[in-house]
Amino acid sequence: EVQLVESGGGLVQPGGSLRLSCVASGFTFSSHAMTWVRQAPGKGLEWVSGINDSGGTTYYADSVKGRFTISRDNSKKKLYLQMNTLRAEDTAEYYCAKSYGSGSLYYFDYWGQGTLVTVSS
Amino acid sequence: AIRMTQSPSSFSASTGDRVTITCRASQGISSYLAWYQQKPGKAPKLLIYAASTLQSGVPSRFSGSGSGTDFTFTISSLQPEDIATYYCQQYHNLPLTFGGGTKVEIK
């Protein structure tokens, strides 16, 4: 059974940093691209960042480029999102999702339960 | 970025009704379209990919069609457990983009 479990969310002040983690199980982690998708309270889904299977290529939405860094550790089956210079508009539920394939252009066949990030003073 | 426009944004229907949601892409995306279901307080769930391929385990009352810029998602007979928000997503180009969502309620 595929499982994705996020952690690391919480309350942070504007300008602060947070690191999200996602631990995967039930599939060959190193064979799949992974992604982060967020959802602001009461709003729709927004793709944030993706990383290919090897970790050698990363992709970002313009809204987070230069502030967020996605990475992965295939030996630990973990995905990360380092979030710096956080803004109020980054407040959202952050979902880790498994891409069907190994590269960037895919749909997401499994999702974690999400971790809430709140940016507020 | 490719803009995905869903309609309607919300509506009510009765159990057993046929429900249709449309999704329009701002440029052609071939069949690189997925549909997700999100129930309140839960993560999204993949229902359909490649515009019309049903994900394993998804009931056959769900279906999708279309290619290019215009797509349709259909629930052939609405069930109480189908109450959710439905999203389309294109994976033709980066950035990957979602439609704004369609909230389906029971009348």
mmCIF file of C-alpha atoms in Angstrom:
data_model
loop_
_atom_site.group_PDB
_atom_site.id
_atom_site.type_symbol
_atom_site.label_atom_id
_atom_site.label_comp_id
_atom_site.label_asym_id
_atom_site.label_seq_id
_atom_site.Cartn_x
_atom_site.Cartn_y
_atom_site.Cartn_z
ATOM 1 C CA GLU A 1 0.000 0.000 0.000
ATOM 2 C CA VAL A 2 1.370 3.377 -1.014
ATOM 3 C CA GLN A 3 1.691 5.798 1.890
ATOM 4 C CA LEU A 4 2.940 9.360 1.997
ATOM 5 C CA VAL A 5 3.207 11.050 5.378
ATOM 6 C CA GLU A 6 4.060 14.730 5.649
ATOM 7 C CA SER A 7 5.421 16.518 8.691
ATOM 8 C CA GLY A 8 7.045 19.789 9.651
ATOM 9 C CA GLY A 9 4.168 22.224 9.311
ATOM 10 C CA GLY A 10 3.334 24.795 11.944
ATOM 11 C CA LEU A 11 3.061 28.471 12.791
ATOM 12 C CA VAL A 12 5.901 30.707 11.621
ATOM 13 C CA GLN A 13 6.352 34.465 11.491
ATOM 14 C CA PRO A 14 6.602 36.321 8.184
ATOM 15 C CA GLY A 15 10.176 36.158 6.921
ATOM 16 C CA GLY A 16 10.785 32.913 8.771
ATOM 17 C CA SER A 17 11.720 29.452 7.544
ATOM 18 C CA LEU A 18 10.267 25.975 7.769
ATOM 19 C CA ARG A 19 11.266 22.580 6.410
ATOM 20 C CA LEU A 20 8.620 20.098 5.383
ATOM 21 C CA SER A 21 9.297 16.381 5.098
ATOM 22 C CA CYS A 22 7.439 13.549 3.446
ATOM 23 C CA VAL A 23 8.272 9.899 4.048
ATOM 24 C CA ALA A 24 7.164 7.415 1.422
ATOM 25 C CA SER A 25 6.451 3.700 1.531
ATOM 26 C CA GLY A 26 4.799 1.034 -0.575
ATOM 27 C CA PHE A 27 6.456 1.855 -3.907
ATOM 28 C CA THR A 28 9.896 2.223 -5.470
ATOM 29 C CA PHE A 29 10.542 5.791 -4.359
ATOM 30 C CA SER A 30 13.648 6.266 -6.501
ATOM 31 C CA SER A 31 11.698 5.524 -9.698
ATOM 32 C CA HIS A 32 9.164 8.310 -9.395
ATOM 33 C CA ALA A 33 9.168 12.070 -9.561
ATOM 34 C CA MET A 34 7.657 13.744 -6.531
ATOM 35 C CA THR A 35 5.882 17.028 -6.037
ATOM 36 C CA TRP A 36 4.488 19.463 -3.509
ATOM 37 C CA VAL A 37 1.009 20.904 -4.025
ATOM 38 C CA ARG A 38 -0.565 23.436 -1.675
ATOM 39 C CA GLN A 39 -4.055 24.607 -0.894
ATOM 40 C CA ALA A 40 -4.743 27.892 0.845
ATOM 41 C CA PRO A 41 -7.700 27.809 3.273
ATOM 42 C CA GLY A 42 -10.931 27.572 1.285
ATOM 43 C CA LYS A 43 -9.103 27.813 -2.040
ATOM 44 C CA GLY A 44 -8.087 25.535 -4.885
ATOM 45 C CA LEU A 45 -4.989 23.479 -5.571
ATOM 46 C CA GLU A 46 -1.683 25.069 -6.562
ATOM 47 C CA TRP A 47 1.357 23.157 -7.789
ATOM 48 C CA VAL A 48 4.414 24.395 -5.881
ATOM 49 C CA SER A 49 7.465 22.351 -6.839
ATOM 50 C CA GLY A 50 8.564 19.079 -8.367
ATOM 51 C CA ILE A 51 11.686 16.947 -8.504
ATOM 52 C CA ASN A 52 12.595 14.144 -10.866
ATOM 53 C CA ASP A 53 13.328 10.586 -9.784
ATOM 54 C CA SER A 54 17.070 11.017 -9.288
ATOM 55 C CA GLY A 55 16.798 14.439 -7.685
ATOM 56 C CA GLY A 56 18.924 15.981 -10.391
ATOM 57 C CA THR A 57 16.232 18.239 -11.819
ATOM 58 C CA THR A 58 13.905 20.499 -9.894
ATOM 59 C CA TYR A 59 10.970 22.680 -10.904
ATOM 60 C CA TYR A 60 9.239 25.570 -9.164
ATOM 61 C CA ALA A 61 6.174 27.734 -9.477
ATOM 62 C CA ASP A 62 7.036 31.390 -10.031
ATOM 63 C CA SER A 63 5.358 32.233 -6.723
ATOM 64 C CA VAL A 64 8.021 30.331 -4.739
ATOM 65 C CA LYS A 65 11.067 30.410 -7.012
ATOM 66 C CA GLY A 66 14.123 31.646 -5.157
ATOM 67 C CA ARG A 67 12.511 31.097 -1.740
ATOM 68 C CA PHE A 68 11.682 27.374 -1.676
ATOM 69 C CA THR A 69 14.015 24.434 -2.337
ATOM 70 C CA ILE A 70 12.833 20.912 -3.041
ATOM 71 C CA SER A 71 15.115 17.946 -2.434
ATOM 72 C CA ARG A 72 14.957 14.223 -1.857
ATOM 73 C CA ASP A 73 16.925 11.435 -0.208
ATOM 74 C CA ASN A 74 16.210 8.234 -2.090
ATOM 75 C CA SER A 75 18.076 6.114 0.452
ATOM 76 C CA LYS A 76 15.671 7.307 3.152
ATOM 77 C CA LYS A 77 12.630 7.493 0.851
ATOM 78 C CA LYS A 78 12.124 11.087 1.901
ATOM 79 C CA LEU A 79 11.053 14.260 0.127
ATOM 80 C CA TYR A 80 11.737 17.715 1.521
ATOM 81 C CA LEU A 81 10.646 21.296 0.984
ATOM 82 C CA GLN A 82 12.795 24.003 2.513
ATOM 83 C CA MET A 83 10.736 27.166 2.715
ATOM 84 C CA ASN A 84 12.510 30.477 3.378
ATOM 85 C CA THR A 85 11.363 34.087 3.517
ATOM 86 C CA LEU A 86 7.822 32.952 4.176
ATOM 87 C CA ARG A 87 4.922 35.280 3.452
ATOM 88 C CA ALA A 88 1.337 35.360 4.652
ATOM 89 C CA GLU A 89 0.244 34.149 1.222
ATOM 90 C CA ASP A 90 2.223 30.935 1.742
ATOM 91 C CA THR A 91 -0.306 29.903 4.400
ATOM 92 C CA ALA A 92 -1.767 26.640 3.156
ATOM 93 C CA GLU A 93 -2.087 22.915 3.552
ATOM 94 C CA TYR A 94 0.949 21.403 1.837
ATOM 95 C CA TYR A 95 0.526 18.022 0.183
ATOM 96 C CA CYS A 96 3.261 15.660 -0.898
ATOM 97 C CA ALA A 97 2.239 13.753 -4.025
ATOM 98 C CA LYS A 98 3.696 10.933 -6.064
ATOM 99 C CA SER A 99 3.985 11.461 -9.782
ATOM 100 C CA TYR A 100 3.033 8.584 -12.039
ATOM 101 C CA GLY A 101 6.325 8.736 -13.930
ATOM 102 C CA SER A 102 9.927 9.708 -13.390
ATOM 103 C CA GLY A 103 9.953 13.188 -14.882
ATOM 104 C CA SER A 104 8.084 16.426 -14.430
ATOM 105 C CA LEU A 105 5.090 16.167 -16.689
ATOM 106 C CA TYR A 106 2.740 13.766 -15.011
ATOM 107 C CA TYR A 107 -0.367 13.505 -12.924
ATOM 108 C CA PHE A 108 -0.337 12.557 -9.253
ATOM 109 C CA ASP A 109 -1.599 9.101 -8.377
ATOM 110 C CA TYR A 110 -1.098 9.213 -4.606
ATOM 111 C CA TRP A 111 -1.244 12.063 -2.106
ATOM 112 C CA GLY A 112 -0.311 12.460 1.531
ATOM 113 C CA GLN A 113 -2.745 13.763 4.124
ATOM 114 C CA GLY A 114 -1.138 17.205 4.180
ATOM 115 C CA THR A 115 0.638 19.402 6.693
ATOM 116 C CA LEU A 116 -0.583 22.884 7.565
ATOM 117 C CA VAL A 117 1.719 25.874 7.324
ATOM 118 C CA THR A 118 0.502 29.116 8.863
ATOM 119 C CA VAL A 119 2.496 32.299 8.335
ATOM 120 C CA SER A 120 1.407 34.962 10.775
ATOM 121 C CA SER A 121 2.797 37.349 13.344
ATOM 122 C CA ALA B 1 1.193 29.310 -17.903
ATOM 123 C CA ILE B 2 -1.767 27.325 -19.206
ATOM 124 C CA ARG B 3 -4.974 28.498 -17.591
ATOM 125 C CA MET B 4 -7.553 25.830 -16.749
ATOM 126 C CA THR B 5 -11.140 27.080 -16.472
ATOM 127 C CA GLN B 6 -13.773 24.843 -14.907
ATOM 128 C CA SER B 7 -17.504 25.341 -15.024
ATOM 129 C CA PRO B 8 -19.683 25.522 -13.138
ATOM 130 C CA SER B 9 -17.881 26.467 -9.917
ATOM 131 C CA SER B 10 -20.605 24.786 -7.880
ATOM 132 C CA PHE B 11 -24.026 23.229 -8.248
ATOM 133 C CA SER B 12 -26.586 20.976 -6.591
ATOM 134 C CA ALA B 13 -28.014 17.778 -8.031
ATOM 135 C CA SER B 14 -30.179 14.919 -6.833
ATOM 136 C CA THR B 15 -29.092 11.351 -6.163
ATOM 137 C CA GLY B 16 -29.190 9.448 -9.442
ATOM 138 C CA ASP B 17 -28.730 12.537 -11.617
ATOM 139 C CA ARG B 18 -26.209 12.682 -14.428
ATOM 140 C CA VAL B 19 -23.594 15.317 -13.602
ATOM 141 C CA THR B 20 -21.300 17.004 -16.126
ATOM 142 C CA ILE B 21 -18.382 19.316 -15.433
ATOM 143 C CA THR B 22 -16.375 21.053 -18.114
ATOM 144 C CA CYS B 23 -12.738 22.103 -18.145
ATOM 145 C CA ARG B 24 -11.238 24.357 -20.786
ATOM 146 C CA ALA B 25 -7.509 24.883 -21.329
ATOM 147 C CA SER B 26 -6.170 28.225 -22.552
ATOM 148 C CA GLN B 27 -4.110 26.361 -25.148
ATOM 149 C CA GLY B 28 -4.068 22.852 -26.557
ATOM 150 C CA ILE B 29 -2.920 20.146 -24.151
ATOM 151 C CA SER B 30 -3.672 17.051 -26.257
ATOM 152 C CA SER B 31 -5.013 14.500 -23.736
ATOM 153 C CA TYR B 32 -2.679 15.436 -20.884
ATOM 154 C CA LEU B 33 -5.507 16.022 -18.432
ATOM 155 C CA ALA B 34 -6.348 14.490 -15.068
ATOM 156 C CA TRP B 35 -9.388 14.747 -12.811
ATOM 157 C CA TYR B 36 -9.292 14.621 -9.015
ATOM 158 C CA GLN B 37 -11.916 14.335 -6.309
ATOM 159 C CA GLN B 38 -11.419 16.081 -2.986
ATOM 160 C CA LYS B 39 -13.772 15.447 -0.089
ATOM 161 C CA PRO B 40 -13.895 17.964 2.781
ATOM 162 C CA GLY B 41 -10.837 17.729 5.012
ATOM 163 C CA LYS B 42 -9.214 15.091 2.834
ATOM 164 C CA ALA B 43 -6.426 14.948 0.273
ATOM 165 C CA PRO B 44 -7.292 14.895 -3.422
ATOM 166 C CA LYS B 45 -7.771 11.497 -5.066
ATOM 167 C CA LEU B 46 -6.954 10.719 -8.678
ATOM 168 C CA LEU B 47 -9.995 9.590 -10.666
ATOM 169 C CA ILE B 48 -9.055 9.937 -14.339
ATOM 170 C CA TYR B 49 -5.855 10.522 -16.312
ATOM 171 C CA ALA B 50 -5.069 10.909 -19.995
ATOM 172 C CA ALA B 51 -8.444 12.658 -20.230
ATOM 173 C CA SER B 52 -10.472 9.442 -20.255
ATOM 174 C CA THR B 53 -8.598 6.600 -18.515
ATOM 175 C CA LEU B 54 -10.161 5.532 -15.238
ATOM 176 C CA GLN B 55 -7.703 5.059 -12.384
ATOM 177 C CA SER B 56 -7.714 1.539 -10.927
ATOM 178 C CA GLY B 57 -10.421 1.042 -8.304
ATOM 179 C CA VAL B 58 -12.491 4.072 -9.329
ATOM 180 C CA PRO B 59 -16.191 3.306 -9.917
ATOM 181 C CA SER B 60 -17.290 3.124 -13.535
ATOM 182 C CA ARG B 61 -19.947 5.813 -13.030
ATOM 183 C CA PHE B 62 -17.088 8.308 -13.406
ATOM 184 C CA SER B 63 -15.871 9.080 -16.907
ATOM 185 C CA GLY B 64 -13.945 11.701 -18.836
ATOM 186 C CA SER B 65 -13.647 12.794 -22.436
ATOM 187 C CA GLY B 66 -12.123 15.446 -24.638
ATOM 188 C CA SER B 67 -8.818 16.503 -26.135
ATOM 189 C CA GLY B 68 -7.102 19.689 -27.188
ATOM 190 C CA THR B 69 -8.727 22.467 -25.185
ATOM 191 C CA ASP B 70 -12.155 21.175 -24.157
ATOM 192 C CA PHE B 71 -12.774 18.401 -21.667
ATOM 193 C CA THR B 72 -15.750 16.891 -19.876
ATOM 194 C CA PHE B 73 -16.047 14.963 -16.626
ATOM 195 C CA THR B 74 -19.243 12.992 -16.016
ATOM 196 C CA ILE B 75 -20.819 11.157 -13.113
ATOM 197 C CA SER B 76 -23.475 8.971 -14.729
ATOM 198 C CA SER B 77 -25.569 8.531 -11.577
ATOM 199 C CA LEU B 78 -24.721 10.788 -8.649
ATOM 200 C CA GLN B 79 -24.323 9.007 -5.310
ATOM 201 C CA PRO B 80 -24.281 10.603 -1.832
ATOM 202 C CA GLU B 81 -20.605 9.651 -1.433
ATOM 203 C CA ASP B 82 -19.740 11.687 -4.541
ATOM 204 C CA ILE B 83 -20.241 14.952 -2.671
ATOM 205 C CA ALA B 84 -16.888 16.634 -3.138
ATOM 206 C CA THR B 85 -14.971 19.239 -5.076
ATOM 207 C CA TYR B 86 -13.599 18.103 -8.425
ATOM 208 C CA TYR B 87 -10.473 19.525 -10.054
ATOM 209 C CA CYS B 88 -8.966 19.171 -13.496
ATOM 210 C CA GLN B 89 -5.186 19.393 -13.966
ATOM 211 C CA GLN B 90 -3.069 19.717 -17.102
ATOM 212 C CA TYR B 91 0.316 18.045 -17.335
ATOM 213 C CA HIS B 92 1.227 19.145 -20.841
ATOM 214 C CA ASN B 93 3.444 22.041 -19.762
ATOM 215 C CA LEU B 94 5.168 23.398 -16.717
ATOM 216 C CA PRO B 95 3.966 24.938 -14.526
ATOM 217 C CA LEU B 96 1.421 22.203 -13.883
ATOM 218 C CA THR B 97 -1.910 23.913 -13.365
ATOM 219 C CA PHE B 98 -5.290 23.061 -11.893
ATOM 220 C CA GLY B 99 -8.754 24.294 -12.619
ATOM 221 C CA GLY B 100 -10.490 26.314 -9.931
ATOM 222 C CA GLY B 101 -12.633 23.394 -8.832
ATOM 223 C CA THR B 102 -16.305 22.422 -9.036
ATOM 224 C CA LYS B 103 -18.145 21.814 -5.784
ATOM 225 C CA VAL B 104 -20.895 19.221 -6.135
ATOM 226 C CA GLU B 105 -23.656 19.132 -3.531
ATOM 227 C CA ILE B 106 -26.771 17.041 -3.076
ATOM 228 C CA LYS B 107 -30.079 18.789 -3.595
#
